[in-house]
């Protein structure tokens, strides 16, 4: 027992010495590199695996120290594009030393899209975090936000947000946002499948009712898109639109007419060739144009 305690004390002492040495090394290097931006000083760090070996098991201790240095460096007023890559390098080293450091993934991914414009590196960091922290809903949530704002990719944003919504502790609004994006990306069936699964998993009755209503709205959007495509094919073949929707079935464009999930049948105007539900006032909005940096 005494030997075990002595060994533990020895390891602790070695860790303290290691951290102190690392601090001294950084101070000395900072003195020599006083005119170099703090972010670029990370280029002098060894590879993550080498640091991991040199840390003698005190990975988290070294990771915390480097994280504090990274935060200080990211506080610089001017951050160039080149310096952004040093942010990513520092964060990659920090999270290699401590793969469970969720805060580094979260804050780091945001910094890579706000201090600099490196959404690919931000996504790579988040995906790395998701690999080691699969139950943390914030990581796929931020990945979805990146796809939505930085890439304008509704489909991938919806996929990431749907993943986040299924994880423990995720806010309810994420599920609704994901469903909306599935529809905007012209994939209403994916939204239907997602909402149906969320409905089955919901425990509170008011949540189930809201999901059921939303599910019907997305079914309407899917059906209207199917009808519009069938009308377009009919018009291309016959050089005129159908007079009634039933003609789409009789001519083989549809197996059957889908029923309106809110009750009744879909309404069709042969003059405008528009189809609509008598129970839903407006269509789902079209995909918006978002600024891609």
XYZ file of C-alpha atoms in Angstrom:
293
model
C 0.000 0.000 0.000
C 2.826 2.370 0.904
C 4.547 1.622 -2.392
C 1.369 2.474 -4.279
C 1.060 5.800 -2.462
C 4.696 6.620 -3.130
C 4.244 5.820 -6.784
C 1.190 8.045 -6.950
C 3.093 10.880 -5.306
C 5.952 10.358 -7.732
C 3.621 10.554 -10.716
C 1.980 13.687 -9.339
C 5.388 15.261 -8.802
C 6.418 14.331 -12.328
C 3.210 15.861 -13.654
C 3.775 19.099 -11.790
C 7.372 19.226 -13.009
C 6.223 18.521 -16.550
C 3.610 21.259 -16.471
C 6.047 23.706 -14.904
C 8.582 22.871 -17.579
C 5.991 23.399 -20.280
C 5.058 26.764 -18.797
C 8.684 27.851 -18.606
C 9.265 26.675 -22.161
C 6.334 28.702 -23.440
C 7.426 31.786 -21.517
C 10.954 31.521 -22.918
C 9.660 30.941 -26.432
C 7.275 33.881 -26.076
C 10.196 36.088 -25.109
C 12.098 35.045 -28.235
C 8.969 35.413 -30.399
C 7.627 38.653 -28.954
C 6.887 40.076 -32.397
C 5.063 36.943 -33.622
C 1.253 36.819 -33.183
C 0.292 34.504 -30.355
C -1.727 32.223 -32.597
C 1.236 31.500 -34.856
C 3.329 30.499 -31.857
C 1.424 27.212 -31.854
C 3.451 26.227 -34.909
C 6.336 25.562 -32.510
C 4.364 22.947 -30.590
C 5.325 19.326 -31.251
C 2.840 16.905 -32.782
C -0.092 15.893 -30.580
C 1.025 12.272 -30.293
C 4.511 13.365 -29.202
C 3.004 15.615 -26.550
C 0.757 12.782 -25.468
C 3.767 10.542 -24.917
C 5.768 13.260 -23.189
C 2.915 14.097 -20.806
C 3.475 10.787 -18.955
C -0.245 10.159 -18.527
C -1.134 13.726 -17.540
C -2.888 14.375 -20.842
C -5.743 16.398 -19.400
C -3.375 18.625 -17.416
C -1.377 19.538 -20.503
C -4.569 19.890 -22.540
C -6.014 22.366 -20.030
C -2.828 24.417 -20.101
C -2.771 24.591 -23.892
C -6.488 25.421 -23.943
C -5.896 28.419 -21.687
C -3.085 29.533 -23.979
C -5.354 29.117 -27.003
C -8.118 31.198 -25.412
C -5.620 33.958 -24.688
C -4.325 33.837 -28.259
C -7.835 33.910 -29.740
C -8.465 37.105 -27.819
C -6.227 39.030 -30.198
C -8.057 41.820 -32.004
C -6.739 40.952 -35.457
C -6.848 37.351 -36.615
C -5.615 36.650 -40.134
C -6.708 33.749 -42.284
C -3.330 32.112 -41.819
C -3.623 32.484 -38.069
C -6.948 30.669 -38.243
C -5.123 27.498 -39.196
C -3.051 27.816 -36.042
C -6.303 28.001 -34.059
C -7.348 24.726 -35.637
C -3.935 23.169 -34.999
C -4.062 24.191 -31.344
C -7.604 22.845 -30.934
C -6.689 19.611 -32.658
C -3.782 19.121 -30.254
C -5.924 20.009 -27.233
C -8.651 17.542 -28.188
C -6.172 14.809 -29.076
C -4.700 15.080 -25.601
C -8.190 15.121 -24.090
C -10.807 13.761 -26.551
C -13.555 14.246 -23.935
C -12.959 18.030 -23.703
C -16.417 19.021 -24.977
C -15.954 22.745 -24.303
C -12.955 22.869 -26.631
C -15.007 21.360 -29.456
C -17.920 23.733 -28.891
C -16.051 27.008 -28.400
C -13.394 26.072 -30.923
C -15.876 25.295 -33.683
C -17.601 28.638 -33.143
C -14.285 30.504 -33.166
C -13.335 28.882 -36.467
C -16.466 30.369 -38.049
C -16.489 33.755 -36.313
C -12.884 34.834 -35.726
C -11.941 33.404 -39.105
C -13.856 31.754 -41.937
C -12.802 28.102 -41.758
C -16.082 26.161 -41.736
C -14.454 22.986 -43.067
C -12.032 22.932 -40.139
C -14.886 23.770 -37.766
C -16.865 20.788 -39.077
C -13.822 18.531 -38.827
C -13.399 19.509 -35.179
C -17.083 18.846 -34.434
C -17.031 15.485 -36.186
C -13.976 14.542 -34.148
C -15.842 15.535 -30.995
C -18.897 13.508 -32.021
C -16.698 10.452 -32.473
C -15.491 10.576 -28.882
C -18.621 12.108 -27.320
C -21.543 10.488 -29.165
C -24.124 11.370 -26.501
C -23.473 15.130 -26.439
C -26.284 16.747 -28.451
C -24.550 20.133 -28.734
C -21.902 18.822 -31.149
C -24.216 17.631 -33.960
C -26.347 20.704 -33.236
C -23.448 23.065 -33.983
C -22.564 20.951 -37.011
C -26.101 21.481 -38.298
C -25.852 25.207 -37.665
C -22.627 25.284 -39.672
C -24.249 23.530 -42.615
C -27.214 25.894 -42.419
C -25.393 29.232 -42.122
C -21.943 28.585 -43.553
C -22.741 26.201 -46.412
C -26.435 26.877 -47.071
C -26.976 23.099 -47.154
C -30.441 22.442 -45.722
C -30.284 18.682 -46.258
C -27.064 18.162 -44.289
C -28.194 20.682 -41.680
C -31.415 18.735 -41.206
C -29.518 15.455 -40.914
C -27.205 16.827 -38.219
C -30.009 18.503 -36.281
C -32.093 15.348 -36.438
C -29.178 13.468 -34.910
C -28.887 16.074 -32.170
C -32.633 15.937 -31.467
C -32.454 12.209 -30.734
C -29.820 12.602 -28.015
C -30.566 12.937 -24.276
C -31.239 16.484 -23.088
C -31.747 18.018 -26.536
C -34.310 20.872 -26.561
C -37.616 20.151 -28.301
C -37.229 22.982 -30.807
C -34.367 21.162 -32.552
C -36.750 18.469 -33.774
C -39.093 21.039 -35.323
C -36.190 22.908 -36.920
C -34.823 19.693 -38.416
C -38.226 18.814 -39.858
C -38.536 22.268 -41.389
C -35.133 21.932 -43.039
C -35.954 18.500 -44.413
C -38.931 20.098 -46.130
C -36.973 23.101 -47.358
C -34.382 20.787 -48.870
C -37.143 19.155 -50.907
C -37.014 15.955 -48.870
C -40.445 15.854 -47.190
C -40.378 12.066 -46.897
C -37.257 12.310 -44.744
C -39.099 14.834 -42.582
C -42.077 12.477 -42.323
C -39.886 9.569 -41.234
C -38.089 11.758 -38.724
C -41.268 13.232 -37.222
C -42.907 9.822 -37.014
C -39.952 8.524 -35.033
C -39.969 11.548 -32.745
C -43.726 11.087 -32.238
C -43.224 7.502 -31.128
C -40.502 8.554 -28.688
C -42.381 11.531 -27.206
C -43.824 11.010 -23.727
C -45.737 14.239 -23.113
C -49.177 14.444 -24.735
C -48.875 18.102 -25.768
C -45.591 17.317 -27.511
C -47.179 14.354 -29.302
C -50.079 16.533 -30.462
C -47.732 19.201 -31.813
C -45.655 16.577 -33.618
C -48.791 14.927 -35.052
C -49.996 18.242 -36.471
C -46.588 19.012 -37.901
C -46.436 15.525 -39.396
C -49.719 16.107 -41.244
C -48.436 19.433 -42.592
C -45.333 17.766 -44.013
C -47.432 14.964 -45.520
C -49.453 17.661 -47.283
C -46.250 19.189 -48.671
C -45.043 15.790 -49.881
C -48.386 15.020 -51.556
C -48.557 18.412 -53.257
C -45.051 17.965 -54.650
C -46.033 14.523 -55.979
C -49.168 15.936 -57.606
C -47.272 18.870 -59.125
C -44.677 16.571 -60.682
C -47.415 14.340 -62.088
C -49.246 17.361 -63.553
C -45.988 18.553 -65.133
C -45.351 15.144 -66.740
C -48.952 15.025 -67.986
C -48.624 18.491 -69.544
C -45.323 17.597 -71.240
C -46.818 14.449 -72.762
C -50.246 15.737 -73.784
C -49.359 19.390 -74.440
C -52.125 20.506 -72.065
C -52.789 20.126 -68.333
C -55.328 17.649 -66.923
C -58.847 18.939 -66.340
C -59.242 16.887 -63.173
C -56.737 15.230 -60.858
C -58.414 11.886 -61.477
C -56.956 11.945 -64.991
C -53.515 11.467 -63.471
C -54.621 8.076 -62.192
C -56.510 7.068 -65.306
C -53.519 7.859 -67.532
C -51.032 6.047 -65.295
C -49.178 9.025 -63.852
C -50.241 8.056 -60.323
C -51.387 4.766 -58.819
C -53.966 6.627 -56.749
C -54.721 10.122 -55.508
C -53.371 10.726 -52.011
C -55.949 11.743 -49.405
C -55.518 14.982 -47.492
C -54.345 13.901 -43.995
C -56.517 16.636 -42.470
C -59.590 15.129 -44.175
C -61.149 15.265 -47.621
C -59.273 15.536 -50.925
C -56.803 17.950 -52.475
C -58.167 20.850 -54.513
C -57.062 21.525 -58.087
C -57.417 24.555 -60.367
C -56.942 23.473 -64.023
C -56.461 27.090 -65.180
C -53.497 27.776 -62.919
C -52.596 24.085 -62.482
C -52.241 24.756 -58.762
C -53.051 22.130 -56.143
C -53.698 22.833 -52.500
C -55.118 21.498 -49.282
C -58.437 22.844 -48.061
C -57.157 22.651 -44.480
C -53.686 24.192 -44.756
C -53.640 27.905 -45.546
C -50.156 28.117 -47.012
C -47.376 25.986 -48.455
C -44.097 25.358 -46.757
C -41.695 28.178 -47.696
C -39.144 27.612 -50.420
C -35.493 27.287 -49.591
C -34.150 30.726 -48.649
C -30.921 32.196 -49.931
C -28.446 32.419 -47.103
C -25.170 34.201 -47.173
C -22.251 31.854 -47.585
C -19.085 33.495 -46.344
